[in-house]
Amino acid sequence: VLLNEVTGWDMSSAYPEQFINQKMPIGKFMPMPADNKSLKMAIDNDWSFLVEIKTKDKLIDMARNACEEKDDGYYYVMTDWDIKRYKLLGVKVKGTIINLRVCKEKDYLDYEFRKRIVEYYEDKQNNKGVNNEMYFEKKTTLDAIWGKGLQEFNPESEEQLRRRYYRNHNRYLLPQWSLWGAAATRYEMAKAIKELIDNDEDDFVACDTDGIKFRGEHNEYFEKRNKEIMAKNAAAGFPNCEIGTWKFEGRFENFIQFGYKQYAFSLNGELTCKFAGCSKNAWKDYFKDKSIEECFELLSFKDIMIPAAIKRYNWVNGNLLVVNSGYKPGDEEIETHQVKAV
C-alpha cells in the first residue's frame, strides 16, 4: 500500500552498541531441567539463558526471531532478551521446553575491546559524507566484529548452534555475545514498536533489524530514548558516545513496502529504493526520466519494465525482492514482470 507522510528512524551501529553497554554472559552455561519452573527461576534471577522451545503455532513476531519448522511444530532458540521482548509485546509463548542452559555471571566485555569498537564507530561517523571509502571500511569492520561471533544468523536449534558456530574456525568471538547482541537489539526495536501501537495500532508501518517507519508524531520518544542510551554508554565507560542512538532518517512524502528490508520512498522530491543485499544505485537509470508520481505508480500496481541486464533482480511469487547493480545504460533487452506491493 502506498502511504503518505511516513517518518523513519534508524539505530546507529545497533549490534556493536550492545557490546559497549550491555553486561554479557561471561561464565559457563550450565544445563537446567527443561521445565517451566526452571525457566521461571532463570527469569526471576535475571540470569542469562538460552532456551529451545517447540511451539504448535508460529509466533507473531514483528522484530523477527529465527525458527525451524518441522512436522511436529516450530522450534525456537531464544535468549532471555527474546523472552523479555515477547512479554513486552504481549505475545504468549506456549510450548514445550526442549533444552535450557543458564549462565549466572554477567559483566562488561574487556574495556580495550569495547574502546576499539567506539573508535571504529567515531571514525565511521566522522567520515560519513566526507570520505565514503573510509566510511564503508569502518562500517564493514563494525559489522564484521559482530558477525564474526556467528558467521551465520540466529541458530534454529541448540544442535545447530554447536555444529555451526562453536566448530566454525572462522569466528573469533564467542557466539553467545553476538546472539545476545542481536537479541538485545530486537528488544530495543520492540520498545519502539510498543510505543507506536500503544498510541495507535495504525501508526506502526514497518521495521527491520535496526530501522522503523511510522505515521503520526512520535519523534519525542526517540529523542528521549537517545538520552537514555547515551547515559547507558556513559555508565559503561564511554561518555558522550552516540553509538546505538536513533538517527532521524526523514519524513517521507511517499512510502511503499515490498517486504522485509525492501521499500521505496520519496524525500524532498527525490526517490530512493532500498533492497537488502544490493546496490542502492541499481534502479536509478531506470527511473531517471520519470516523475515521482510515475515512479510510485510503477512500483505500486503496474507492470514494470526491467532491463534484462539487471538479472540480479529477483522475483518470488510476483514480488520484487532484490535489486543488485549490473545495469548499464544502453542495454536493450527488456523483460516484463508484475510488481505487487504488500
Short mmCIF file of C-alpha atoms in Angstrom, two decimals:
data_model
loop_
_atom_site.label_atom_id
_atom_site.label_comp_id
_atom_site.label_asym_id
_atom_site.label_seq_id
_atom_site.Cartn_x
_atom_site.Cartn_y
_atom_site.Cartn_z
CA VAL A 1 0.00 0.00 0.00
CA LEU A 2 1.31 3.43 -0.94
CA LEU A 3 1.41 5.67 2.14
CA ASN A 4 1.98 9.38 2.59
CA GLU A 5 3.76 11.28 5.36
CA VAL A 6 5.76 8.40 6.87
CA THR A 7 8.64 9.05 9.30
CA GLY A 8 11.79 6.93 9.53
CA TRP A 9 14.35 6.47 12.33
CA ASP A 10 17.38 4.12 12.29
CA MET A 11 19.58 2.78 15.07
CA SER A 12 23.24 3.71 14.63
CA SER A 13 25.51 0.61 14.69
CA ALA A 14 22.88 -1.23 16.69
CA TYR A 15 24.60 -4.60 17.08
CA PRO A 16 28.09 -3.30 18.02
CA GLU A 17 26.43 -0.96 20.52
CA GLN A 18 25.32 -3.94 22.59
CA PHE A 19 28.98 -4.91 23.05
CA ILE A 20 29.58 -1.46 24.55
CA ASN A 21 26.88 -1.03 27.17
CA GLN A 22 25.40 -4.46 27.89
CA LYS A 23 26.66 -6.83 30.54
CA MET A 24 27.20 -10.05 28.65
CA PRO A 25 27.21 -13.65 29.90
CA ILE A 26 30.81 -14.44 30.83
CA GLY A 27 30.56 -17.68 32.79
CA LYS A 28 29.84 -21.24 31.79
CA PHE A 29 26.37 -22.14 30.56
CA MET A 30 25.04 -24.95 32.71
CA PRO A 31 22.09 -27.22 31.85
CA MET A 32 18.95 -26.98 33.94
CA PRO A 33 15.82 -29.15 33.92
CA ALA A 34 13.81 -28.40 30.79
CA ASP A 35 10.63 -27.27 32.51
CA ASN A 36 8.67 -24.10 33.26
CA LYS A 37 9.79 -23.99 36.89
CA SER A 38 13.47 -23.77 35.91
CA LEU A 39 12.73 -21.20 33.20
CA LYS A 40 10.83 -19.05 35.73
CA MET A 41 13.76 -19.31 38.15
CA ALA A 42 16.15 -18.10 35.43
CA ILE A 43 13.83 -15.20 34.57
CA ASP A 44 13.27 -14.17 38.20
CA ASN A 45 17.02 -14.19 38.94
CA ASP A 46 17.83 -12.24 35.75
CA TRP A 47 20.25 -14.92 34.60
CA SER A 48 21.40 -15.15 31.01
CA PHE A 49 19.87 -18.20 29.41
CA LEU A 50 19.39 -19.99 26.13
CA VAL A 51 16.16 -21.94 25.81
CA GLU A 52 14.95 -24.14 22.96
CA ILE A 53 11.15 -24.25 22.73
CA LYS A 54 8.81 -26.17 20.44
CA THR A 55 5.51 -24.42 19.71
CA LYS A 56 2.41 -25.67 17.93
CA ASP A 57 1.84 -22.38 16.12
CA LYS A 58 4.32 -19.90 14.68
CA LEU A 59 4.83 -16.89 16.90
CA ILE A 60 3.71 -13.50 15.63
CA ASP A 61 6.91 -11.51 15.82
CA MET A 62 7.38 -8.08 14.24
CA ALA A 63 11.01 -7.99 15.40
CA ARG A 64 11.78 -11.45 13.93
CA ASN A 65 13.18 -14.49 15.68
CA ALA A 66 14.61 -17.43 13.77
CA CYS A 67 12.74 -20.72 13.92
CA GLU A 68 12.91 -24.15 12.33
CA GLU A 69 9.68 -25.60 11.01
CA LYS A 70 9.27 -29.36 11.40
CA ASP A 71 6.36 -31.75 11.01
CA ASP A 72 5.55 -31.61 14.74
CA GLY A 73 5.80 -27.82 15.21
CA TYR A 74 8.07 -24.78 15.24
CA TYR A 75 11.41 -24.85 17.06
CA TYR A 76 12.81 -21.60 18.50
CA VAL A 77 16.12 -20.85 20.21
CA MET A 78 15.65 -17.84 22.46
CA THR A 79 17.73 -15.82 24.88
CA ASP A 80 16.46 -14.06 27.98
CA TRP A 81 16.21 -10.89 25.86
CA ASP A 82 13.81 -12.64 23.49
CA ILE A 83 11.55 -13.80 26.33
CA LYS A 84 11.51 -10.22 27.68
CA ARG A 85 10.63 -8.95 24.21
CA TYR A 86 7.69 -11.27 23.80
CA LYS A 87 6.42 -10.31 27.25
CA LEU A 88 6.76 -6.60 26.40
CA LEU A 89 4.70 -7.06 23.22
CA GLY A 90 2.09 -9.20 24.95
CA VAL A 91 2.92 -12.33 22.96
CA LYS A 92 2.35 -15.52 24.96
CA VAL A 93 4.97 -18.18 24.31
CA LYS A 94 3.21 -21.52 24.75
CA GLY A 95 5.12 -24.67 24.01
CA THR A 96 7.37 -27.46 25.17
CA ILE A 97 10.82 -26.65 26.56
CA ILE A 98 13.41 -28.86 24.87
CA ASN A 99 16.65 -27.52 26.33
CA LEU A 100 17.56 -24.86 28.90
CA ARG A 101 21.05 -23.61 29.74
CA VAL A 102 21.81 -20.73 32.10
CA CYS A 103 24.78 -18.52 32.89
CA LYS A 104 24.69 -16.73 36.25
CA GLU A 105 27.67 -14.45 35.61
CA LYS A 106 27.43 -11.18 33.67
CA ASP A 107 29.86 -8.34 33.14
CA TYR A 108 31.03 -5.79 30.60
CA LEU A 109 33.37 -7.14 27.96
CA ASP A 110 37.05 -6.17 28.06
CA TYR A 111 37.41 -2.36 28.10
CA GLU A 112 40.10 -2.23 25.40
CA PHE A 113 37.93 -4.33 23.11
CA ARG A 114 34.97 -2.02 23.65
CA LYS A 115 37.17 1.06 23.27
CA ARG A 116 38.30 -0.15 19.84
CA ILE A 117 34.66 -0.56 18.76
CA VAL A 118 33.92 3.01 19.86
CA GLU A 119 36.94 4.26 17.89
CA TYR A 120 35.74 2.47 14.75
CA TYR A 121 32.28 3.96 15.26
CA GLU A 122 33.57 7.50 15.69
CA ASP A 123 35.82 7.12 12.62
CA LYS A 124 32.81 5.91 10.66
CA GLN A 125 30.65 8.85 11.71
CA ASN A 126 33.40 11.41 11.10
CA ASN A 127 33.87 10.14 7.55
CA LYS A 128 30.17 9.97 6.65
CA GLY A 129 29.59 12.21 3.65
CA VAL A 130 33.29 13.19 3.65
CA ASN A 131 35.26 10.09 2.74
CA ASN A 132 32.91 7.34 1.56
CA GLU A 133 35.67 4.76 1.16
CA MET A 134 36.80 5.21 4.77
CA TYR A 135 33.19 5.36 5.97
CA PHE A 136 32.31 1.99 4.42
CA GLU A 137 35.57 0.44 5.63
CA LYS A 138 34.76 1.34 9.23
CA LYS A 139 31.11 0.36 8.83
CA THR A 140 32.06 -3.03 7.43
CA THR A 141 34.57 -3.53 10.24
CA LEU A 142 31.90 -2.83 12.85
CA ASP A 143 29.52 -5.28 11.17
CA ALA A 144 32.25 -7.90 11.00
CA ILE A 145 33.06 -7.60 14.70
CA TRP A 146 29.51 -8.67 15.49
CA GLY A 147 29.24 -11.12 12.61
CA LYS A 148 32.44 -12.98 13.42
CA GLY A 149 30.80 -14.28 16.57
CA LEU A 150 28.30 -16.21 14.48
CA GLN A 151 29.33 -16.38 10.80
CA GLU A 152 25.64 -17.12 10.18
CA PHE A 153 22.46 -15.63 11.59
CA ASN A 154 20.41 -16.92 14.53
CA PRO A 155 20.53 -20.68 15.16
CA GLU A 156 17.33 -22.66 14.79
CA SER A 157 18.29 -25.37 17.28
CA GLU A 158 20.83 -26.00 20.01
CA GLU A 159 22.40 -28.76 17.91
CA GLN A 160 22.82 -26.28 15.06
CA LEU A 161 24.42 -23.82 17.48
CA ARG A 162 27.01 -26.41 18.48
CA ARG A 163 27.65 -27.72 14.98
CA ARG A 164 27.79 -24.48 13.00
CA TYR A 165 29.06 -21.91 15.45
CA TYR A 166 31.34 -23.42 18.06
CA ARG A 167 33.07 -25.55 15.42
CA ASN A 168 33.38 -22.73 12.90
CA HIS A 169 37.09 -21.88 12.75
CA ASN A 170 36.43 -18.55 11.02
CA ARG A 171 34.78 -16.94 14.00
CA TYR A 172 36.84 -15.24 16.69
CA LEU A 173 34.23 -14.19 19.26
CA LEU A 174 32.01 -16.31 21.45
CA PRO A 175 28.70 -16.96 19.65
CA GLN A 176 26.67 -16.07 22.74
CA TRP A 177 27.95 -12.48 22.66
CA SER A 178 26.68 -11.97 19.14
CA LEU A 179 23.46 -13.82 19.94
CA TRP A 180 22.83 -11.62 22.97
CA GLY A 181 23.75 -8.52 20.99
CA ALA A 182 21.20 -9.33 18.29
CA ALA A 183 18.55 -10.24 20.87
CA ALA A 184 19.09 -7.01 22.83
CA THR A 185 18.72 -5.06 19.57
CA ARG A 186 15.42 -6.82 18.88
CA TYR A 187 14.28 -5.79 22.35
CA GLU A 188 15.17 -2.16 21.62
CA MET A 189 13.11 -2.38 18.43
CA ALA A 190 10.22 -3.93 20.35
CA LYS A 191 10.18 -0.98 22.76
CA ALA A 192 9.81 1.39 19.81
CA ILE A 193 7.05 -0.76 18.27
CA LYS A 194 5.16 -0.81 21.57
CA GLU A 195 5.40 2.98 21.81
CA LEU A 196 3.70 3.24 18.42
CA ILE A 197 0.99 0.61 18.79
CA ASP A 198 0.08 1.76 22.30
CA ASN A 199 -0.71 5.15 20.79
CA ASP A 200 -2.45 3.90 17.65
CA GLU A 201 -2.01 0.49 16.00
CA ASP A 202 -2.19 2.11 12.59
CA ASP A 203 0.82 4.36 13.34
CA PHE A 204 3.26 1.43 13.00
CA VAL A 205 4.15 0.93 9.33
CA ALA A 206 7.24 -1.29 9.09
CA CYS A 207 10.53 -2.24 10.72
CA ASP A 208 13.67 -4.22 10.05
CA THR A 209 16.54 -5.12 12.38
CA ASP A 210 17.60 -1.53 13.05
CA GLY A 211 15.07 0.80 11.45
CA ILE A 212 11.42 1.69 11.93
CA LYS A 213 8.81 3.54 9.87
CA PHE A 214 5.65 5.08 11.28
CA ARG A 215 2.89 7.63 10.88
CA GLY A 216 1.87 10.18 13.45
CA GLU A 217 4.00 12.24 15.82
CA HIS A 218 6.45 10.11 17.81
CA ASN A 219 9.80 11.87 17.41
CA GLU A 220 9.78 12.86 21.08
CA TYR A 221 10.03 9.20 22.11
CA PHE A 222 13.19 8.65 20.04
CA GLU A 223 14.80 11.86 21.31
CA LYS A 224 14.11 10.79 24.89
CA ARG A 225 15.37 7.29 24.20
CA ASN A 226 18.63 8.70 22.80
CA LYS A 227 19.35 10.43 26.11
CA GLU A 228 18.81 7.13 27.92
CA ILE A 229 21.12 5.25 25.54
CA MET A 230 23.87 7.87 25.90
CA ALA A 231 23.51 7.68 29.70
CA LYS A 232 23.92 3.91 29.44
CA ASN A 233 27.03 4.34 27.29
CA ALA A 234 28.45 6.77 29.86
CA ALA A 235 27.77 4.34 32.70
CA ALA A 236 29.68 1.70 30.71
CA GLY A 237 32.72 3.99 30.49
CA PHE A 238 32.05 5.94 27.28
CA PRO A 239 30.60 9.39 28.00
CA ASN A 240 29.31 11.45 25.05
CA CYS A 241 29.31 8.35 22.84
CA GLU A 242 26.34 8.17 20.45
CA ILE A 243 26.73 4.56 19.32
CA GLY A 244 23.35 2.85 19.33
CA THR A 245 21.31 6.05 19.33
CA TRP A 246 18.40 6.56 16.97
CA LYS A 247 19.04 8.74 13.91
CA PHE A 248 16.26 10.64 12.15
CA GLU A 249 16.05 9.32 8.58
CA GLY A 250 13.40 11.74 7.37
CA ARG A 251 9.73 12.47 6.89
CA PHE A 252 8.85 10.80 3.59
CA GLU A 253 6.25 12.26 1.28
CA ASN A 254 5.57 8.77 -0.17
CA PHE A 255 6.45 5.33 1.16
CA ILE A 256 5.80 1.80 -0.09
CA GLN A 257 6.88 -1.50 1.48
CA PHE A 258 7.54 -4.66 -0.58
CA GLY A 259 8.81 -6.88 2.20
CA TYR A 260 11.49 -7.20 4.85
CA LYS A 261 14.26 -4.64 4.08
CA GLN A 262 12.62 -3.87 0.73
CA TYR A 263 10.98 -0.47 0.33
CA ALA A 264 10.94 2.80 -1.61
CA PHE A 265 10.28 6.36 -0.52
CA SER A 266 10.46 9.94 -1.73
CA LEU A 267 12.13 12.61 0.41
CA ASN A 268 12.29 16.25 -0.67
CA GLY A 269 11.12 15.21 -4.11
CA GLU A 270 13.82 12.57 -4.63
CA LEU A 271 13.14 8.84 -4.98
CA THR A 272 15.13 6.24 -3.02
CA CYS A 273 14.74 2.45 -3.35
CA LYS A 274 16.31 0.13 -0.80
CA PHE A 275 16.58 -3.61 -1.28
CA ALA A 276 18.61 -5.76 1.09
CA GLY A 277 21.96 -7.03 -0.12
CA CYS A 278 22.27 -4.93 -3.25
CA SER A 279 23.48 -1.64 -4.65
CA LYS A 280 21.44 1.40 -3.70
CA ASN A 281 22.01 2.87 -7.17
CA ALA A 282 20.99 -0.02 -9.45
CA TRP A 283 17.47 1.35 -10.02
CA LYS A 284 18.45 4.97 -10.80
CA ASP A 285 18.87 4.69 -14.57
CA TYR A 286 15.52 3.01 -14.93
CA PHE A 287 13.62 5.78 -13.13
CA LYS A 288 15.74 8.74 -14.24
CA ASP A 289 13.23 10.20 -16.74
CA LYS A 290 10.12 9.64 -14.62
CA SER A 291 8.36 11.87 -12.14
CA ILE A 292 7.86 10.80 -8.54
CA GLU A 293 4.20 10.10 -9.31
CA GLU A 294 5.13 7.89 -12.27
CA CYS A 295 7.74 6.04 -10.20
CA PHE A 296 5.29 5.15 -7.47
CA GLU A 297 2.62 4.24 -9.98
CA LEU A 298 5.05 1.73 -11.48
CA LEU A 299 6.23 0.49 -8.09
CA SER A 300 2.70 0.12 -6.77
CA PHE A 301 0.41 -1.62 -9.17
CA LYS A 302 1.55 -1.77 -12.79
CA ASP A 303 3.80 -3.95 -14.90
CA ILE A 304 7.35 -2.70 -14.57
CA MET A 305 9.76 -2.97 -17.49
CA ILE A 306 13.16 -4.17 -16.34
CA PRO A 307 16.37 -4.20 -18.38
CA ALA A 308 17.36 -7.86 -18.63
CA ALA A 309 20.96 -6.89 -17.88
CA ILE A 310 19.83 -6.47 -14.28
CA LYS A 311 19.47 -10.20 -13.94
CA ARG A 312 20.08 -9.65 -10.25
CA TYR A 313 16.50 -8.56 -9.88
CA ASN A 314 14.94 -11.48 -8.01
CA TRP A 315 11.24 -12.22 -8.18
CA VAL A 316 9.37 -14.55 -5.85
CA ASN A 317 5.62 -15.06 -6.19
CA GLY A 318 5.43 -11.91 -8.26
CA ASN A 319 7.06 -9.70 -5.64
CA LEU A 320 10.20 -7.69 -6.23
CA LEU A 321 12.71 -8.86 -3.62
CA VAL A 322 16.25 -7.82 -4.50
CA VAL A 323 17.86 -5.38 -6.89
CA ASN A 324 21.62 -5.59 -7.44
CA SER A 325 23.89 -3.47 -9.58
CA GLY A 326 24.66 -4.60 -13.11
CA TYR A 327 22.54 -2.46 -15.40
CA LYS A 328 24.45 -0.39 -17.94
CA PRO A 329 22.78 2.44 -19.88
CA GLY A 330 22.21 1.31 -23.45
CA ASP A 331 21.28 -2.28 -22.66
CA GLU A 332 18.38 -3.03 -24.94
CA GLU A 333 16.81 -6.30 -23.88
CA ILE A 334 13.67 -5.87 -21.81
CA GLU A 335 11.62 -8.19 -19.64
CA THR A 336 8.27 -7.55 -18.01
CA HIS A 337 7.34 -8.62 -14.50
CA GLN A 338 4.40 -7.89 -12.26
CA VAL A 339 5.12 -5.96 -9.05
CA LYS A 340 2.79 -6.41 -6.12
CA ALA A 341 3.04 -4.07 -3.18
CA VAL A 342 2.42 -5.60 0.25
#
